[in-house]
Amino acid sequence: MTDNLLLRAARGQAVPHPPVWFMRQAGRSLPEYRELRKGIGMLESCRRPDLVCEITLQPVRRHHVDAAILFSDIVVPLQAAGVDLDIVAGTGPVVASPIATMADVSSLPALDPDAVGFVAEAIRLLLAELGPTALIGFAGAPFTLASYLVEGGPSRHHVKTKALMYGAPDVWHALCARLADITLTFLRVQADAGVHAVQLFDSWAGALSEADYRRYVLPHSRRVLEGIQGLPRIHFGVGTGELLPAMSEAGADVVGVDWRTPLDVAAGRVPGKVLQGNLDPCVLFAPWEVVEQETRRVIAEGRKAPGHIFNLGHGVMPETDPDVLTRVVSLIHSS
Ligand code: 1CP
């Protein structure tokens, strides 16, 4: 496994071509996923090790990507800790009692590692099946988790989240400290069970200015990343072009970049960091000539970094033709 392309690239070692995997590679773009999920709720499917194993393997079998990402969700550890929430089809996570006060934060339970034993079990099943393919574990970063808990669900502008951050910074920091504990516990369970790398998703951090990111978010994400040692750590957010230097200070080995910032520009902003990204997920809907040209551009720009893991700039969209993803993988592998 030390020879796995993804692990080599994450350490900045020479690779014949970039390793490739796709955020949200498991899921609704695959007919075999839609078939398997029929009649089974999202959170229920995350709690069943047999289903997690099968859904995680589906894109590996189909696309021959260099890494699998554990099928789960960023809110799984919150529910396991006892937060009343659901993942509603077509919407996303919905929280029954959003957090607004210090009393709400104090009643947020800690995560008992045994409460996510189903994740450790799924990882054991996966490691027996995966062979040379790397397995990536993941968790949500404190800011992105806080956004769901404070807003009560998906949000465009994160108004309540920012209002809490600016209006009650003590409550905000107490909330993020608790979320950092939950995230760290969740990642440690995955690392102990044997995942080869982890990704911290701070998907919505790009909503913040650099100054606010540094003041309200960076210390908490840093505590999470510094608490996980001995395996490559990837740190990703959307719209974070202006935050890349600050995010890189949180301590990850690999910095994820969305499609807005060319990788050669990103490499200049975070010298010495391995990069992950950054084909625009919408390009997959373009004619193949454009997909090929854009894929080659991303590979060429990625050469400016000490290492490059090919990915999309954000997750695979549900309507994506999976055959295009398979073609992109084979193009990268022959590049
Ligand atoms: O029924 C379904 O299929 C629900 C759709 C779905 C899926 C397939 C959700 C609800 N979560 C997932 C799986 C999931 N979530 C994975 C699977 C592994 C893979 O990548 O293949 C991962 C990594 C996540 C992580 C996740 N969940 C993030 C971070 C990644 C990102 O896309 O930025 C976020 C923000 C969530 C919250 C969430 N869960 C589900 C949805 C639709 C959302 C987003 C809601 C919103 O727009 O705010």
PDB file of C-alpha atoms in Angstrom, residues 62-307:
ATOM      1  CA  ARG A  62     -16.675   1.018 -12.511  1.00  0.00           C
ATOM      2  CA  HIS A  63     -14.121   3.822 -12.926  1.00  0.00           C
ATOM      3  CA  HIS A  64     -10.839   2.204 -11.705  1.00  0.00           C
ATOM      4  CA  VAL A  65     -10.089   5.263  -9.582  1.00  0.00           C
ATOM      5  CA  ASP A  66      -6.964   5.169  -7.402  1.00  0.00           C
ATOM      6  CA  ALA A  67      -8.869   5.744  -4.180  1.00  0.00           C
ATOM      7  CA  ALA A  68     -12.191   4.869  -2.625  1.00  0.00           C
ATOM      8  CA  ILE A  69     -13.899   7.337  -0.305  1.00  0.00           C
ATOM      9  CA  LEU A  70     -15.847   5.839   2.543  1.00  0.00           C
ATOM     10  CA  PHE A  71     -19.580   6.132   1.909  1.00  0.00           C
ATOM     11  CA  SER A  72     -20.916   8.179   4.811  1.00  0.00           C
ATOM     12  CA  ASP A  73     -21.878  11.787   5.461  1.00  0.00           C
ATOM     13  CA  ILE A  74     -20.496  14.664   7.494  1.00  0.00           C
ATOM     14  CA  VAL A  75     -23.565  14.586   9.769  1.00  0.00           C
ATOM     15  CA  VAL A  76     -23.228  10.856  10.601  1.00  0.00           C
ATOM     16  CA  PRO A  77     -21.079  11.481  13.730  1.00  0.00           C
ATOM     17  CA  LEU A  78     -23.504  14.193  14.910  1.00  0.00           C
ATOM     18  CA  GLN A  79     -26.426  11.794  14.706  1.00  0.00           C
ATOM     19  CA  ALA A  80     -24.363   9.055  16.365  1.00  0.00           C
ATOM     20  CA  ALA A  81     -23.575  11.489  19.207  1.00  0.00           C
ATOM     21  CA  GLY A  82     -27.311  11.992  19.723  1.00  0.00           C
ATOM     22  CA  VAL A  83     -28.198  15.104  17.690  1.00  0.00           C
ATOM     23  CA  ASP A  84     -31.736  14.798  16.323  1.00  0.00           C
ATOM     24  CA  LEU A  85     -31.278  15.188  12.567  1.00  0.00           C
ATOM     25  CA  ASP A  86     -32.136  13.528   9.281  1.00  0.00           C
ATOM     26  CA  ILE A  87     -30.888  13.630   5.699  1.00  0.00           C
ATOM     27  CA  VAL A  88     -33.917  14.512   3.620  1.00  0.00           C
ATOM     28  CA  ALA A  89     -33.891  13.368  -0.021  1.00  0.00           C
ATOM     29  CA  GLY A  90     -33.516  16.322  -2.368  1.00  0.00           C
ATOM     30  CA  THR A  91     -32.612  18.701   0.497  1.00  0.00           C
ATOM     31  CA  GLY A  92     -29.742  17.410   2.615  1.00  0.00           C
ATOM     32  CA  PRO A  93     -29.213  17.429   6.388  1.00  0.00           C
ATOM     33  CA  VAL A  94     -32.076  18.840   8.475  1.00  0.00           C
ATOM     34  CA  VAL A  95     -31.608  19.460  12.212  1.00  0.00           C
ATOM     35  CA  ALA A  96     -34.657  19.266  14.542  1.00  0.00           C
ATOM     36  CA  SER A  97     -33.488  21.881  17.105  1.00  0.00           C
ATOM     37  CA  PRO A  98     -30.985  24.359  15.655  1.00  0.00           C
ATOM     38  CA  ILE A  99     -28.304  25.728  17.971  1.00  0.00           C
ATOM     39  CA  ALA A 100     -28.553  29.374  19.088  1.00  0.00           C
ATOM     40  CA  THR A 101     -27.414  29.734  22.698  1.00  0.00           C
ATOM     41  CA  MET A 102     -24.675  28.636  25.092  1.00  0.00           C
ATOM     42  CA  ALA A 103     -27.214  26.307  26.728  1.00  0.00           C
ATOM     43  CA  ASP A 104     -27.766  24.632  23.327  1.00  0.00           C
ATOM     44  CA  VAL A 105     -24.010  24.218  22.924  1.00  0.00           C
ATOM     45  CA  SER A 106     -23.685  22.755  26.433  1.00  0.00           C
ATOM     46  CA  SER A 107     -26.309  20.147  25.635  1.00  0.00           C
ATOM     47  CA  LEU A 108     -24.463  19.039  22.487  1.00  0.00           C
ATOM     48  CA  PRO A 109     -23.302  15.519  23.381  1.00  0.00           C
ATOM     49  CA  ALA A 110     -19.749  14.215  22.926  1.00  0.00           C
ATOM     50  CA  LEU A 111     -19.159  11.345  20.484  1.00  0.00           C
ATOM     51  CA  ASP A 112     -18.504   7.945  22.055  1.00  0.00           C
ATOM     52  CA  PRO A 113     -16.241   6.075  19.591  1.00  0.00           C
ATOM     53  CA  ASP A 114     -18.393   2.946  20.044  1.00  0.00           C
ATOM     54  CA  ALA A 115     -21.392   4.882  18.703  1.00  0.00           C
ATOM     55  CA  VAL A 116     -19.699   4.875  15.267  1.00  0.00           C
ATOM     56  CA  GLY A 117     -18.559   1.252  15.519  1.00  0.00           C
ATOM     57  CA  PHE A 118     -20.508   0.600  12.298  1.00  0.00           C
ATOM     58  CA  VAL A 119     -18.004   2.820  10.468  1.00  0.00           C
ATOM     59  CA  ALA A 120     -15.026   0.876  11.850  1.00  0.00           C
ATOM     60  CA  GLU A 121     -16.755  -2.357  10.836  1.00  0.00           C
ATOM     61  CA  ALA A 122     -17.381  -1.052   7.292  1.00  0.00           C
ATOM     62  CA  ILE A 123     -13.714  -0.055   6.995  1.00  0.00           C
ATOM     63  CA  ARG A 124     -12.649  -3.578   8.031  1.00  0.00           C
ATOM     64  CA  LEU A 125     -14.880  -5.071   5.339  1.00  0.00           C
ATOM     65  CA  LEU A 126     -13.524  -2.614   2.773  1.00  0.00           C
ATOM     66  CA  LEU A 127      -9.866  -3.216   3.513  1.00  0.00           C
ATOM     67  CA  ALA A 128     -10.414  -6.909   2.857  1.00  0.00           C
ATOM     68  CA  GLU A 129     -11.905  -6.109  -0.572  1.00  0.00           C
ATOM     69  CA  LEU A 130      -9.970  -3.115  -1.850  1.00  0.00           C
ATOM     70  CA  GLY A 131      -6.580  -4.604  -2.702  1.00  0.00           C
ATOM     71  CA  PRO A 132      -4.159  -1.888  -3.871  1.00  0.00           C
ATOM     72  CA  THR A 133      -6.763   0.906  -3.940  1.00  0.00           C
ATOM     73  CA  ALA A 134      -6.395   3.480  -1.144  1.00  0.00           C
ATOM     74  CA  LEU A 135      -9.290   4.114   1.222  1.00  0.00           C
ATOM     75  CA  ILE A 136      -9.980   7.731   2.205  1.00  0.00           C
ATOM     76  CA  GLY A 137     -11.879   8.469   5.401  1.00  0.00           C
ATOM     77  CA  PHE A 138     -13.453  11.870   6.002  1.00  0.00           C
ATOM     78  CA  ALA A 139     -15.257  14.230   8.325  1.00  0.00           C
ATOM     79  CA  GLY A 140     -16.811  17.678   8.218  1.00  0.00           C
ATOM     80  CA  ALA A 141     -14.770  20.584   9.585  1.00  0.00           C
ATOM     81  CA  PRO A 142     -16.159  22.589  12.530  1.00  0.00           C
ATOM     82  CA  PHE A 143     -17.342  25.570  10.431  1.00  0.00           C
ATOM     83  CA  THR A 144     -19.271  23.499   7.891  1.00  0.00           C
ATOM     84  CA  LEU A 145     -20.839  21.310  10.610  1.00  0.00           C
ATOM     85  CA  ALA A 146     -21.699  24.416  12.653  1.00  0.00           C
ATOM     86  CA  SER A 147     -23.433  25.889   9.622  1.00  0.00           C
ATOM     87  CA  TYR A 148     -25.887  22.938   9.467  1.00  0.00           C
ATOM     88  CA  LEU A 149     -26.456  22.967  13.241  1.00  0.00           C
ATOM     89  CA  VAL A 150     -27.075  26.716  13.436  1.00  0.00           C
ATOM     90  CA  GLU A 151     -29.082  27.136  10.219  1.00  0.00           C
ATOM     91  CA  GLY A 152     -31.009  23.903  10.817  1.00  0.00           C
ATOM     92  CA  GLY A 153     -30.311  22.769   7.251  1.00  0.00           C
ATOM     93  CA  PRO A 154     -28.605  23.718   3.972  1.00  0.00           C
ATOM     94  CA  SER A 155     -28.095  27.439   3.560  1.00  0.00           C
ATOM     95  CA  ARG A 156     -26.971  29.737   0.800  1.00  0.00           C
ATOM     96  CA  HIS A 157     -25.616  32.719   2.717  1.00  0.00           C
ATOM     97  CA  HIS A 158     -25.047  31.247   6.213  1.00  0.00           C
ATOM     98  CA  VAL A 159     -26.733  34.303   7.737  1.00  0.00           C
ATOM     99  CA  LYS A 160     -27.571  32.785  11.143  1.00  0.00           C
ATOM    100  CA  THR A 161     -24.157  31.150  11.337  1.00  0.00           C
ATOM    101  CA  LYS A 162     -22.380  34.460  10.749  1.00  0.00           C
ATOM    102  CA  ALA A 163     -24.765  36.299  13.084  1.00  0.00           C
ATOM    103  CA  LEU A 164     -23.805  33.881  15.879  1.00  0.00           C
ATOM    104  CA  MET A 165     -20.108  34.132  15.009  1.00  0.00           C
ATOM    105  CA  TYR A 166     -20.084  37.947  15.120  1.00  0.00           C
ATOM    106  CA  GLY A 167     -22.744  38.460  17.805  1.00  0.00           C
ATOM    107  CA  ALA A 168     -21.781  35.793  20.327  1.00  0.00           C
ATOM    108  CA  PRO A 169     -18.173  34.805  19.695  1.00  0.00           C
ATOM    109  CA  ASP A 170     -17.977  32.935  23.018  1.00  0.00           C
ATOM    110  CA  VAL A 171     -20.905  30.713  21.991  1.00  0.00           C
ATOM    111  CA  TRP A 172     -19.385  30.326  18.522  1.00  0.00           C
ATOM    112  CA  HIS A 173     -15.985  29.218  19.812  1.00  0.00           C
ATOM    113  CA  ALA A 174     -17.579  26.869  22.369  1.00  0.00           C
ATOM    114  CA  LEU A 175     -19.633  25.296  19.558  1.00  0.00           C
ATOM    115  CA  CYS A 176     -16.637  24.887  17.259  1.00  0.00           C
ATOM    116  CA  ALA A 177     -14.547  23.432  20.091  1.00  0.00           C
ATOM    117  CA  ARG A 178     -17.199  20.744  20.686  1.00  0.00           C
ATOM    118  CA  LEU A 179     -17.481  20.046  16.970  1.00  0.00           C
ATOM    119  CA  ALA A 180     -13.700  19.766  16.703  1.00  0.00           C
ATOM    120  CA  ASP A 181     -13.826  17.104  19.455  1.00  0.00           C
ATOM    121  CA  ILE A 182     -16.547  15.156  17.628  1.00  0.00           C
ATOM    122  CA  THR A 183     -14.709  15.403  14.303  1.00  0.00           C
ATOM    123  CA  LEU A 184     -11.428  14.328  15.844  1.00  0.00           C
ATOM    124  CA  THR A 185     -13.047  11.320  17.508  1.00  0.00           C
ATOM    125  CA  PHE A 186     -14.726  10.370  14.215  1.00  0.00           C
ATOM    126  CA  LEU A 187     -11.467  10.657  12.258  1.00  0.00           C
ATOM    127  CA  ARG A 188      -9.527   8.706  14.889  1.00  0.00           C
ATOM    128  CA  VAL A 189     -12.027   5.850  14.720  1.00  0.00           C
ATOM    129  CA  GLN A 190     -11.461   5.752  10.948  1.00  0.00           C
ATOM    130  CA  ALA A 191      -7.657   6.027  11.247  1.00  0.00           C
ATOM    131  CA  ASP A 192      -7.565   3.281  13.906  1.00  0.00           C
ATOM    132  CA  ALA A 193      -9.694   1.055  11.664  1.00  0.00           C
ATOM    133  CA  GLY A 194      -7.108   1.480   8.895  1.00  0.00           C
ATOM    134  CA  VAL A 195      -8.083   4.168   6.361  1.00  0.00           C
ATOM    135  CA  HIS A 196      -5.016   5.255   4.373  1.00  0.00           C
ATOM    136  CA  ALA A 197      -5.761   8.991   4.227  1.00  0.00           C
ATOM    137  CA  VAL A 198      -8.380  11.396   5.526  1.00  0.00           C
ATOM    138  CA  GLN A 199     -10.118  14.415   4.051  1.00  0.00           C
ATOM    139  CA  LEU A 200     -11.483  17.249   6.160  1.00  0.00           C
ATOM    140  CA  PHE A 201     -14.403  18.838   4.286  1.00  0.00           C
ATOM    141  CA  ASP A 202     -14.837  22.531   5.080  1.00  0.00           C
ATOM    142  CA  SER A 203     -17.120  22.880   2.089  1.00  0.00           C
ATOM    143  CA  TRP A 204     -18.644  26.230   3.032  1.00  0.00           C
ATOM    144  CA  ALA A 205     -15.576  28.010   4.489  1.00  0.00           C
ATOM    145  CA  GLY A 206     -15.331  30.012   1.256  1.00  0.00           C
ATOM    146  CA  ALA A 207     -18.236  32.109   2.557  1.00  0.00           C
ATOM    147  CA  LEU A 208     -15.763  33.836   4.919  1.00  0.00           C
ATOM    148  CA  SER A 209     -13.174  36.570   4.468  1.00  0.00           C
ATOM    149  CA  GLU A 210      -9.600  35.591   5.234  1.00  0.00           C
ATOM    150  CA  ALA A 211      -9.604  37.670   8.437  1.00  0.00           C
ATOM    151  CA  ASP A 212     -12.779  36.012   9.713  1.00  0.00           C
ATOM    152  CA  TYR A 213     -11.527  32.578   8.684  1.00  0.00           C
ATOM    153  CA  ARG A 214      -8.350  33.141  10.690  1.00  0.00           C
ATOM    154  CA  ARG A 215     -10.204  34.435  13.743  1.00  0.00           C
ATOM    155  CA  TYR A 216     -13.224  32.142  13.897  1.00  0.00           C
ATOM    156  CA  VAL A 217     -12.333  28.922  12.087  1.00  0.00           C
ATOM    157  CA  LEU A 218      -8.628  28.259  11.619  1.00  0.00           C
ATOM    158  CA  PRO A 219      -7.807  27.431  15.295  1.00  0.00           C
ATOM    159  CA  HIS A 220     -10.518  24.763  15.403  1.00  0.00           C
ATOM    160  CA  SER A 221      -9.632  23.153  12.069  1.00  0.00           C
ATOM    161  CA  ARG A 222      -5.971  23.218  13.067  1.00  0.00           C
ATOM    162  CA  ARG A 223      -6.752  21.339  16.272  1.00  0.00           C
ATOM    163  CA  VAL A 224      -8.507  18.630  14.251  1.00  0.00           C
ATOM    164  CA  LEU A 225      -5.725  18.270  11.692  1.00  0.00           C
ATOM    165  CA  GLU A 226      -2.945  18.324  14.286  1.00  0.00           C
ATOM    166  CA  GLY A 227      -4.796  15.626  16.217  1.00  0.00           C
ATOM    167  CA  ILE A 228      -4.501  13.210  13.286  1.00  0.00           C
ATOM    168  CA  GLN A 229      -0.936  12.151  12.549  1.00  0.00           C
ATOM    169  CA  GLY A 230       0.740   9.408  10.563  1.00  0.00           C
ATOM    170  CA  LEU A 231      -1.432   9.445   7.439  1.00  0.00           C
ATOM    171  CA  PRO A 232      -1.972  12.006   4.671  1.00  0.00           C
ATOM    172  CA  ARG A 233      -4.508  14.689   5.550  1.00  0.00           C
ATOM    173  CA  ILE A 234      -6.410  16.517   2.795  1.00  0.00           C
ATOM    174  CA  HIS A 235      -8.214  19.803   3.547  1.00  0.00           C
ATOM    175  CA  PHE A 236     -10.890  21.011   1.121  1.00  0.00           C
ATOM    176  CA  GLY A 237     -13.363  23.843   0.722  1.00  0.00           C
ATOM    177  CA  VAL A 238     -15.310  25.479  -2.120  1.00  0.00           C
ATOM    178  CA  GLY A 239     -14.636  29.078  -3.171  1.00  0.00           C
ATOM    179  CA  THR A 240     -11.507  29.181  -1.016  1.00  0.00           C
ATOM    180  CA  GLY A 241      -9.085  30.735  -3.523  1.00  0.00           C
ATOM    181  CA  GLU A 242      -8.499  33.692  -1.197  1.00  0.00           C
ATOM    182  CA  LEU A 243      -8.252  31.405   1.852  1.00  0.00           C
ATOM    183  CA  LEU A 244      -5.683  28.945   0.513  1.00  0.00           C
ATOM    184  CA  PRO A 245      -2.699  30.369   2.456  1.00  0.00           C
ATOM    185  CA  ALA A 246      -4.703  30.515   5.701  1.00  0.00           C
ATOM    186  CA  MET A 247      -6.179  27.047   5.148  1.00  0.00           C
ATOM    187  CA  SER A 248      -2.737  25.622   4.466  1.00  0.00           C
ATOM    188  CA  GLU A 249      -1.682  26.856   7.926  1.00  0.00           C
ATOM    189  CA  ALA A 250      -4.230  24.499   9.483  1.00  0.00           C
ATOM    190  CA  GLY A 251      -1.673  21.755   8.903  1.00  0.00           C
ATOM    191  CA  ALA A 252      -2.955  19.396   6.198  1.00  0.00           C
ATOM    192  CA  ASP A 253      -0.506  17.709   3.817  1.00  0.00           C
ATOM    193  CA  VAL A 254      -2.725  18.257   0.789  1.00  0.00           C
ATOM    194  CA  VAL A 255      -4.831  21.325  -0.004  1.00  0.00           C
ATOM    195  CA  GLY A 256      -7.960  20.883  -2.116  1.00  0.00           C
ATOM    196  CA  VAL A 257      -8.687  23.572  -4.722  1.00  0.00           C
ATOM    197  CA  ASP A 258     -12.018  24.200  -6.451  1.00  0.00           C
ATOM    198  CA  TRP A 259     -12.238  24.961 -10.194  1.00  0.00           C
ATOM    199  CA  ARG A 260     -12.010  28.751  -9.790  1.00  0.00           C
ATOM    200  CA  THR A 261      -8.286  28.913  -9.048  1.00  0.00           C
ATOM    201  CA  PRO A 262      -5.920  27.354 -11.619  1.00  0.00           C
ATOM    202  CA  LEU A 263      -3.586  24.868  -9.913  1.00  0.00           C
ATOM    203  CA  ASP A 264      -0.446  26.728 -11.012  1.00  0.00           C
ATOM    204  CA  VAL A 265      -1.810  29.872  -9.323  1.00  0.00           C
ATOM    205  CA  ALA A 266      -2.777  27.849  -6.235  1.00  0.00           C
ATOM    206  CA  ALA A 267       0.722  26.344  -6.143  1.00  0.00           C
ATOM    207  CA  GLY A 268       2.129  29.877  -5.888  1.00  0.00           C
ATOM    208  CA  ARG A 269      -0.221  30.679  -3.005  1.00  0.00           C
ATOM    209  CA  VAL A 270       0.673  27.618  -0.906  1.00  0.00           C
ATOM    210  CA  PRO A 271       4.312  26.849  -1.722  1.00  0.00           C
ATOM    211  CA  GLY A 272       5.420  23.345  -0.782  1.00  0.00           C
ATOM    212  CA  LYS A 273       1.894  21.913  -0.512  1.00  0.00           C
ATOM    213  CA  VAL A 274       0.583  19.022  -2.552  1.00  0.00           C
ATOM    214  CA  LEU A 275      -2.651  20.044  -4.321  1.00  0.00           C
ATOM    215  CA  GLN A 276      -5.875  18.187  -5.069  1.00  0.00           C
ATOM    216  CA  GLY A 277      -8.375  19.161  -7.753  1.00  0.00           C
ATOM    217  CA  ASN A 278      -9.734  20.818  -9.826  1.00  0.00           C
ATOM    218  CA  LEU A 279     -11.777  20.038 -12.952  1.00  0.00           C
ATOM    219  CA  ASP A 280     -15.081  21.945 -12.947  1.00  0.00           C
ATOM    220  CA  PRO A 281     -17.782  19.276 -12.377  1.00  0.00           C
ATOM    221  CA  CYS A 282     -19.877  21.042 -15.064  1.00  0.00           C
ATOM    222  CA  VAL A 283     -17.202  20.384 -17.693  1.00  0.00           C
ATOM    223  CA  LEU A 284     -18.273  16.713 -17.572  1.00  0.00           C
ATOM    224  CA  PHE A 285     -21.452  17.818 -19.394  1.00  0.00           C
ATOM    225  CA  ALA A 286     -19.455  19.329 -22.295  1.00  0.00           C
ATOM    226  CA  PRO A 287     -18.475  17.540 -25.547  1.00  0.00           C
ATOM    227  CA  TRP A 288     -15.648  15.015 -24.991  1.00  0.00           C
ATOM    228  CA  GLU A 289     -13.089  17.210 -26.816  1.00  0.00           C
ATOM    229  CA  VAL A 290     -13.625  19.898 -24.162  1.00  0.00           C
ATOM    230  CA  VAL A 291     -13.480  17.389 -21.305  1.00  0.00           C
ATOM    231  CA  GLU A 292     -10.192  16.060 -22.674  1.00  0.00           C
ATOM    232  CA  GLN A 293      -8.696  19.507 -23.193  1.00  0.00           C
ATOM    233  CA  GLU A 294      -9.713  20.675 -19.686  1.00  0.00           C
ATOM    234  CA  THR A 295      -8.434  17.449 -18.081  1.00  0.00           C
ATOM    235  CA  ARG A 296      -5.060  17.908 -19.805  1.00  0.00           C
ATOM    236  CA  ARG A 297      -4.954  21.553 -18.698  1.00  0.00           C
ATOM    237  CA  VAL A 298      -5.561  20.577 -15.064  1.00  0.00           C
ATOM    238  CA  ILE A 299      -2.827  17.909 -15.261  1.00  0.00           C
ATOM    239  CA  ALA A 300      -0.362  20.399 -16.791  1.00  0.00           C
ATOM    240  CA  GLU A 301      -1.119  23.119 -14.217  1.00  0.00           C
ATOM    241  CA  GLY A 302      -0.884  20.546 -11.412  1.00  0.00           C
ATOM    242  CA  ARG A 303       2.754  19.872 -12.380  1.00  0.00           C
ATOM    243  CA  LYS A 304       3.629  23.251 -10.818  1.00  0.00           C
ATOM    244  CA  ALA A 305       2.862  21.785  -7.357  1.00  0.00           C
ATOM    245  CA  PRO A 306       5.156  19.337  -5.494  1.00  0.00           C
ATOM    246  CA  GLY A 307       2.429  16.730  -5.970  1.00  0.00           C
TER     247      GLY A 307
END
